[in-house]
Amino acid sequence: MDLELRHLKIVRAVADAGSLTRAATALGLAQPALSAQLKRIERALGGELFERGRDGVRTTALGELVLERARVLLPALSELQEEAVRFARGGAAGYRLGGTHGPLLGGLVDRIAHQEPGVPVTTSTSWSEREIAQGVAAGRLDFALVGACGESAPPEPGRLAWLEVARDPVHVMLADDHPLARRAEIELAELAAEAWTDVPGDGCFGDCFAAACVRAGFTPACVYETDTASCVHLVQVGRAVGLCRATFPATPGVVARPLAGSPLVWRHLLGWHPAAPAAARAPGVLAHARSAHAEALARSSGAAQAAVAFSITTGTSGTSPCPPARPVRTAAMESTTS
């Protein structure tokens, strides 16, 4: 049997997992099939790569040698494949943009389309900042428009170039009849009795939010993690309050207010691969992204100021961990992005 890349991936997976059972799960194989495959690999390499025991497996001296080479070869070949994809697609016209859900991606598309009419623009969205960044690193996308909590590092920091588009304080979404809705800003501690709702993500924002709550003297009693439209609905009917970016657009039945002292900050980032042909267009894309942010922020700020001036507060906020909902509004809910 000739040794192949997939064999090296199996050896690495077994070593990383520390047991055949966990490695089989990670690889999507049945354990007997993995054991049989590993025995064939060991025969091809001339000896045992792992010592089996009750507590799992440990690499032998031969296994360490093979692993040392595999951990050099596998990343190198992966990078070769990505470089080839970028080279093959280098002459393609247009912009391939990836982003997490929010108003900036749409604003960026609009500005590029207005500036360069007829040039194709495609988009790809995901809740995962890491997934979008990997798409740029692999040459499937030209630019990533994502966010990072506070000063946390963006994904793929060693492979992609990143520049900050803007940074905003995180706001809280409230039903427009919430007792605090007319306030210009709200102390986080004033929301200690509320249930919360937020969209998923793979960054540290959830941990940073929990830490901010602890500093404010409480622990969130109930957090609903769901899609944007459901977050908005839960806020509209008074089931929860939500977290959103400062660029959150005007939405019927909802107001967005800054948290006093800005305990949470969101950074909008633009990323690209410095070796990709699209890198030459990065300054122009960055300028468009900053303009899109400024426009979205102006719209959001204007809506917030109008809501403070004209809103009428009624009803009371819930005090139980998951409070009862306020009466559902009859107006149709509009889907929006945070």
Short mmCIF file of C-alpha atoms in Angstrom, two decimals:
data_model
loop_
_atom_site.label_atom_id
_atom_site.label_comp_id
_atom_site.label_asym_id
_atom_site.label_seq_id
_atom_site.Cartn_x
_atom_site.Cartn_y
_atom_site.Cartn_z
CA MET A 1 0.00 0.00 0.00
CA ASP A 2 1.31 3.44 -0.94
CA LEU A 3 1.10 6.10 1.75
CA GLU A 4 -1.41 8.86 0.96
CA LEU A 5 -2.36 12.19 2.52
CA ARG A 6 -5.54 10.73 3.95
CA HIS A 7 -3.41 8.22 5.86
CA LEU A 8 -1.40 11.03 7.45
CA LYS A 9 -4.64 12.76 8.39
CA ILE A 10 -5.79 9.59 10.14
CA VAL A 11 -2.53 9.31 12.08
CA ARG A 12 -2.77 12.95 13.13
CA ALA A 13 -6.42 12.56 14.16
CA VAL A 14 -5.63 9.53 16.36
CA ALA A 15 -2.72 11.34 18.00
CA ASP A 16 -4.76 14.50 18.60
CA ALA A 17 -7.74 12.59 20.00
CA GLY A 18 -5.70 10.30 22.21
CA SER A 19 -8.01 7.37 21.59
CA LEU A 20 -9.38 5.41 18.66
CA THR A 21 -12.95 5.98 19.80
CA ARG A 22 -12.68 9.75 19.83
CA ALA A 23 -10.68 9.77 16.59
CA ALA A 24 -13.31 7.63 14.86
CA THR A 25 -16.02 10.07 15.96
CA ALA A 26 -14.02 13.05 14.70
CA LEU A 27 -13.38 11.36 11.35
CA GLY A 28 -16.94 10.09 10.95
CA LEU A 29 -15.81 6.45 10.84
CA ALA A 30 -16.79 3.33 12.72
CA GLN A 31 -14.10 2.35 15.23
CA PRO A 32 -13.49 -1.11 13.67
CA ALA A 33 -12.98 0.52 10.27
CA LEU A 34 -10.53 3.02 11.75
CA SER A 35 -8.61 0.25 13.57
CA ALA A 36 -8.32 -1.76 10.36
CA GLN A 37 -7.15 1.28 8.41
CA LEU A 38 -4.57 2.14 11.06
CA LYS A 39 -3.16 -1.40 10.96
CA ARG A 40 -2.72 -1.13 7.18
CA ILE A 41 -0.95 2.21 7.61
CA GLU A 42 1.37 0.71 10.24
CA ARG A 43 2.22 -2.20 7.94
CA ALA A 44 3.06 0.25 5.15
CA LEU A 45 5.33 2.23 7.48
CA GLY A 46 7.07 -0.79 8.96
CA GLY A 47 5.95 -0.75 12.57
CA GLU A 48 3.44 0.32 15.21
CA LEU A 49 2.68 4.03 15.46
CA PHE A 50 0.69 3.82 18.71
CA GLU A 51 0.72 1.83 21.91
CA ARG A 52 -2.84 0.84 22.82
CA GLY A 53 -3.95 0.88 26.45
CA ARG A 54 -7.00 1.18 28.67
CA ASP A 55 -6.54 4.96 28.86
CA GLY A 56 -6.22 5.42 25.11
CA VAL A 57 -3.21 5.46 22.80
CA ARG A 58 0.31 6.87 23.00
CA THR A 59 2.65 7.43 20.09
CA THR A 60 5.69 5.23 19.69
CA ALA A 61 9.06 6.59 18.55
CA LEU A 62 8.10 5.71 14.97
CA GLY A 63 4.75 7.41 15.50
CA GLU A 64 6.45 10.60 16.68
CA LEU A 65 8.62 10.60 13.54
CA VAL A 66 5.59 10.21 11.27
CA LEU A 67 3.62 12.86 13.18
CA GLU A 68 6.48 15.32 12.97
CA ARG A 69 6.51 15.01 9.19
CA ALA A 70 2.69 14.99 8.91
CA ARG A 71 2.38 18.24 10.85
CA VAL A 72 4.65 19.90 8.33
CA LEU A 73 3.30 18.29 5.16
CA LEU A 74 -0.45 18.64 5.77
CA PRO A 75 -0.52 22.42 6.38
CA ALA A 76 1.92 22.98 3.51
CA LEU A 77 -0.27 21.06 1.08
CA SER A 78 -3.38 22.83 2.33
CA GLU A 79 -1.73 26.20 1.71
CA LEU A 80 -0.62 25.02 -1.74
CA GLN A 81 -4.21 24.14 -2.62
CA GLU A 82 -5.46 27.52 -1.38
CA GLU A 83 -2.77 29.39 -3.32
CA ALA A 84 -3.70 27.46 -6.46
CA VAL A 85 -7.37 28.39 -6.03
CA ARG A 86 -6.47 32.05 -5.57
CA PHE A 87 -4.22 31.95 -8.64
CA ALA A 88 -6.86 30.24 -10.77
CA ARG A 89 -9.49 32.79 -9.77
CA GLY A 90 -7.16 35.77 -9.85
CA GLY A 91 -8.32 36.98 -13.23
CA ALA A 92 -12.01 36.87 -12.34
CA ALA A 93 -13.66 40.28 -12.37
CA GLY A 94 -15.90 41.48 -9.58
CA TYR A 95 -16.03 41.33 -5.81
CA ARG A 96 -16.72 38.29 -3.66
CA LEU A 97 -17.75 39.59 -0.25
CA GLY A 98 -18.40 37.62 2.91
CA GLY A 99 -19.88 38.90 6.12
CA THR A 100 -21.79 38.22 9.27
CA HIS A 101 -25.37 39.42 9.40
CA GLY A 102 -25.73 43.19 9.67
CA PRO A 103 -26.46 46.36 7.70
CA LEU A 104 -22.84 47.05 6.69
CA LEU A 105 -22.61 44.27 4.11
CA GLY A 106 -25.65 45.59 2.26
CA GLY A 107 -24.29 49.12 2.42
CA LEU A 108 -20.93 47.96 1.07
CA VAL A 109 -22.60 46.16 -1.86
CA ASP A 110 -24.65 49.26 -2.65
CA ARG A 111 -21.63 51.57 -2.67
CA ILE A 112 -19.50 49.26 -4.83
CA ALA A 113 -22.37 48.75 -7.28
CA HIS A 114 -22.91 52.53 -7.49
CA GLN A 115 -19.18 53.24 -7.94
CA GLU A 116 -18.55 50.41 -10.43
CA PRO A 117 -21.81 49.73 -12.30
CA GLY A 118 -21.78 46.50 -14.25
CA VAL A 119 -19.06 44.88 -12.11
CA PRO A 120 -20.44 41.68 -10.54
CA VAL A 121 -20.67 41.57 -6.75
CA THR A 122 -21.49 38.34 -4.91
CA THR A 123 -22.05 37.85 -1.20
CA SER A 124 -21.89 35.04 1.34
CA THR A 125 -23.13 35.32 4.93
CA SER A 126 -22.70 33.24 8.07
CA TRP A 127 -23.08 33.62 11.82
CA SER A 128 -19.49 32.38 12.06
CA GLU A 129 -16.73 34.97 11.73
CA ARG A 130 -14.29 32.08 11.52
CA GLU A 131 -16.13 30.51 8.58
CA ILE A 132 -16.09 33.78 6.63
CA ALA A 133 -12.38 34.31 7.34
CA GLN A 134 -11.57 30.77 6.24
CA GLY A 135 -13.39 31.45 2.98
CA VAL A 136 -11.03 34.37 2.32
CA ALA A 137 -7.98 32.36 3.35
CA ALA A 138 -8.99 29.55 0.98
CA GLY A 139 -9.56 31.91 -1.95
CA ARG A 140 -13.34 31.45 -2.11
CA LEU A 141 -13.93 35.05 -1.04
CA ASP A 142 -12.03 38.30 -1.65
CA PHE A 143 -13.01 40.24 1.46
CA ALA A 144 -14.45 39.50 4.90
CA LEU A 145 -16.59 42.04 6.75
CA VAL A 146 -16.92 40.72 10.29
CA GLY A 147 -16.89 41.90 13.89
CA ALA A 148 -14.80 41.32 16.99
CA CYS A 149 -15.64 41.90 20.61
CA GLY A 150 -13.50 44.53 22.35
CA GLU A 151 -9.81 44.02 21.62
CA SER A 152 -10.05 40.32 20.77
CA ALA A 153 -8.04 39.16 17.77
CA PRO A 154 -9.89 38.57 14.49
CA PRO A 155 -9.94 35.06 13.00
CA GLU A 156 -7.00 33.83 10.93
CA PRO A 157 -4.74 36.62 12.30
CA GLY A 158 -1.54 35.13 10.88
CA ARG A 159 -2.88 34.63 7.36
CA LEU A 160 -5.19 37.55 6.66
CA ALA A 161 -4.64 41.29 6.79
CA TRP A 162 -7.21 43.14 8.94
CA LEU A 163 -8.10 46.81 9.28
CA GLU A 164 -10.71 48.37 11.53
CA VAL A 165 -13.72 49.87 9.79
CA ALA A 166 -15.16 51.38 12.98
CA ARG A 167 -15.88 50.59 16.60
CA ASP A 168 -19.20 51.09 18.38
CA PRO A 169 -20.56 50.71 21.89
CA VAL A 170 -22.97 47.80 22.17
CA HIS A 171 -26.60 48.89 22.67
CA VAL A 172 -29.57 47.27 24.33
CA MET A 173 -32.86 46.66 22.48
CA LEU A 174 -36.08 47.31 24.41
CA ALA A 175 -39.76 47.16 23.58
CA ASP A 176 -40.93 50.71 22.90
CA ASP A 177 -43.31 50.50 25.89
CA HIS A 178 -40.58 49.36 28.29
CA PRO A 179 -40.28 51.59 31.40
CA LEU A 180 -36.70 52.50 30.41
CA ALA A 181 -37.42 53.14 26.74
CA ARG A 182 -37.37 56.95 27.04
CA ARG A 183 -33.96 57.02 28.72
CA ALA A 184 -31.03 58.33 26.67
CA GLU A 185 -28.79 55.61 28.15
CA ILE A 186 -29.28 52.75 30.56
CA GLU A 187 -27.15 51.28 33.32
CA LEU A 188 -26.56 47.58 32.77
CA ALA A 189 -27.45 46.90 36.43
CA GLU A 190 -30.95 48.31 35.80
CA LEU A 191 -31.61 45.32 33.54
CA ALA A 192 -30.63 42.68 36.10
CA ALA A 193 -34.15 41.24 36.32
CA GLU A 194 -34.63 40.95 32.57
CA ALA A 195 -34.41 37.94 30.29
CA TRP A 196 -32.00 38.48 27.38
CA THR A 197 -31.85 37.48 23.74
CA ASP A 198 -28.92 37.49 21.33
CA VAL A 199 -27.78 35.95 18.05
CA PRO A 200 -25.20 33.14 17.99
CA GLY A 201 -21.55 33.55 17.08
CA ASP A 202 -18.19 31.87 17.56
CA GLY A 203 -16.32 34.77 19.16
CA CYS A 204 -15.96 35.75 22.80
CA PHE A 205 -18.94 38.12 22.94
CA GLY A 206 -21.07 35.82 25.10
CA ASP A 207 -18.29 35.49 27.67
CA CYS A 208 -17.64 39.24 27.62
CA PHE A 209 -21.33 39.95 28.16
CA ALA A 210 -21.47 37.55 31.11
CA ALA A 211 -18.38 39.21 32.61
CA ALA A 212 -19.89 42.68 32.17
CA CYS A 213 -23.03 41.52 33.99
CA VAL A 214 -20.96 40.15 36.87
CA ARG A 215 -19.16 43.49 37.14
CA ALA A 216 -22.58 45.15 37.26
CA GLY A 217 -23.56 42.90 40.16
CA PHE A 218 -25.74 40.21 38.60
CA THR A 219 -25.79 37.06 36.51
CA PRO A 220 -28.18 36.85 33.52
CA ALA A 221 -31.00 34.59 34.63
CA CYS A 222 -32.20 33.66 31.14
CA VAL A 223 -30.60 34.09 27.71
CA TYR A 224 -32.38 33.11 24.49
CA GLU A 225 -29.90 32.52 21.65
CA THR A 226 -31.74 32.58 18.34
CA ASP A 227 -31.90 34.17 14.89
CA THR A 228 -32.22 37.93 14.39
CA ALA A 229 -35.93 37.95 13.53
CA SER A 230 -36.76 35.90 16.64
CA CYS A 231 -34.59 38.18 18.79
CA VAL A 232 -36.54 41.20 17.54
CA HIS A 233 -39.87 39.43 18.13
CA LEU A 234 -38.94 38.51 21.72
CA VAL A 235 -38.06 42.15 22.38
CA GLN A 236 -41.20 43.49 20.68
CA VAL A 237 -43.52 41.40 22.83
CA GLY A 238 -41.61 42.13 26.04
CA ARG A 239 -40.32 38.60 26.53
CA ALA A 240 -36.70 39.78 26.67
CA VAL A 241 -34.30 42.62 26.08
CA GLY A 242 -31.57 42.19 23.48
CA LEU A 243 -28.06 43.22 22.60
CA CYS A 244 -27.38 44.93 19.29
CA ARG A 245 -24.82 47.02 17.47
CA ALA A 246 -25.06 50.81 17.36
CA THR A 247 -25.96 50.45 13.67
CA PHE A 248 -29.20 48.58 14.49
CA PRO A 249 -31.80 49.97 12.05
CA ALA A 250 -35.12 51.52 13.01
CA THR A 251 -37.59 48.70 13.73
CA PRO A 252 -41.30 48.95 14.63
CA GLY A 253 -41.96 48.30 18.31
CA VAL A 254 -38.27 48.38 19.31
CA VAL A 255 -35.90 51.06 20.57
CA ALA A 256 -32.11 50.75 20.95
CA ARG A 257 -30.28 52.57 23.74
CA PRO A 258 -26.56 52.77 24.65
CA LEU A 259 -25.39 51.19 27.88
CA ALA A 260 -23.90 53.70 30.31
CA GLY A 261 -20.11 53.57 30.39
CA SER A 262 -19.96 51.36 27.27
CA PRO A 263 -19.25 48.07 29.09
CA LEU A 264 -19.19 46.25 25.74
CA VAL A 265 -17.59 47.39 22.48
CA TRP A 266 -17.93 45.96 18.96
CA ARG A 267 -15.24 46.43 16.29
CA HIS A 268 -16.18 46.18 12.61
CA LEU A 269 -13.27 44.70 10.64
CA LEU A 270 -12.36 44.22 6.99
CA GLY A 271 -10.05 41.33 6.13
CA TRP A 272 -8.33 40.06 2.98
CA HIS A 273 -5.45 37.82 1.97
CA PRO A 274 -2.36 39.98 1.35
CA ALA A 275 -1.13 37.69 -1.46
CA ALA A 276 -4.43 37.59 -3.33
CA PRO A 277 -4.98 39.72 -6.46
CA ALA A 278 -7.89 41.43 -4.70
CA ALA A 279 -5.51 42.92 -2.12
CA ALA A 280 -4.84 45.87 -4.42
CA ARG A 281 -8.51 46.86 -4.08
CA ALA A 282 -8.51 46.75 -0.27
CA PRO A 283 -8.10 50.55 0.29
CA GLY A 284 -11.14 51.28 -1.88
CA VAL A 285 -13.25 48.57 -0.24
CA LEU A 286 -12.23 49.85 3.21
CA ALA A 287 -13.30 53.39 2.29
CA HIS A 288 -16.67 52.07 1.06
CA ALA A 289 -17.14 50.04 4.26
CA ARG A 290 -16.42 53.08 6.44
CA SER A 291 -18.90 55.17 4.49
CA ALA A 292 -21.52 52.39 4.80
CA HIS A 293 -20.94 52.32 8.56
CA ALA A 294 -21.28 56.10 8.88
CA GLU A 295 -24.56 56.02 6.95
CA ALA A 296 -25.96 53.13 9.01
CA LEU A 297 -24.93 54.83 12.26
CA ALA A 298 -26.55 58.10 11.21
CA ARG A 299 -29.81 56.34 10.41
CA SER A 300 -29.75 54.45 13.70
CA SER A 301 -28.88 57.54 15.77
CA GLY A 302 -31.63 59.55 14.13
CA ALA A 303 -34.20 56.88 14.88
CA ALA A 304 -33.03 56.66 18.51
CA GLN A 305 -33.27 60.42 19.04
CA ALA A 306 -36.78 60.48 17.59
CA ALA A 307 -37.86 57.58 19.82
CA VAL A 308 -36.57 59.32 22.96
CA ALA A 309 -38.39 62.50 22.03
CA PHE A 310 -41.77 60.98 21.20
CA SER A 311 -42.12 57.56 22.91
CA ILE A 312 -44.75 56.99 25.59
CA THR A 313 -43.92 54.43 28.27
CA THR A 314 -46.60 52.07 29.57
CA GLY A 315 -46.64 48.76 31.42
CA THR A 316 -43.98 47.24 33.67
CA SER A 317 -40.91 45.11 33.11
CA GLY A 318 -40.84 41.53 34.24
CA THR A 319 -38.99 40.50 37.39
CA SER A 320 -38.96 36.72 37.03
CA PRO A 321 -36.03 34.91 35.33
CA CYS A 322 -38.13 34.44 32.18
CA PRO A 323 -40.84 37.12 32.50
CA PRO A 324 -44.28 36.87 30.90
CA ALA A 325 -44.68 38.56 27.55
CA ARG A 326 -46.45 41.85 27.07
CA PRO A 327 -49.48 41.74 24.74
CA VAL A 328 -48.39 40.88 21.20
CA ARG A 329 -48.59 43.87 18.85
CA THR A 330 -50.89 43.67 15.87
CA ALA A 331 -48.40 45.30 13.46
CA ALA A 332 -46.50 42.81 11.36
CA MET A 333 -42.95 42.24 12.53
CA GLU A 334 -40.28 43.37 10.10
CA SER A 335 -37.20 41.16 9.75
CA THR A 336 -34.02 43.10 10.30
CA THR A 337 -30.35 42.62 11.03
CA SER A 338 -28.40 43.62 14.09
#
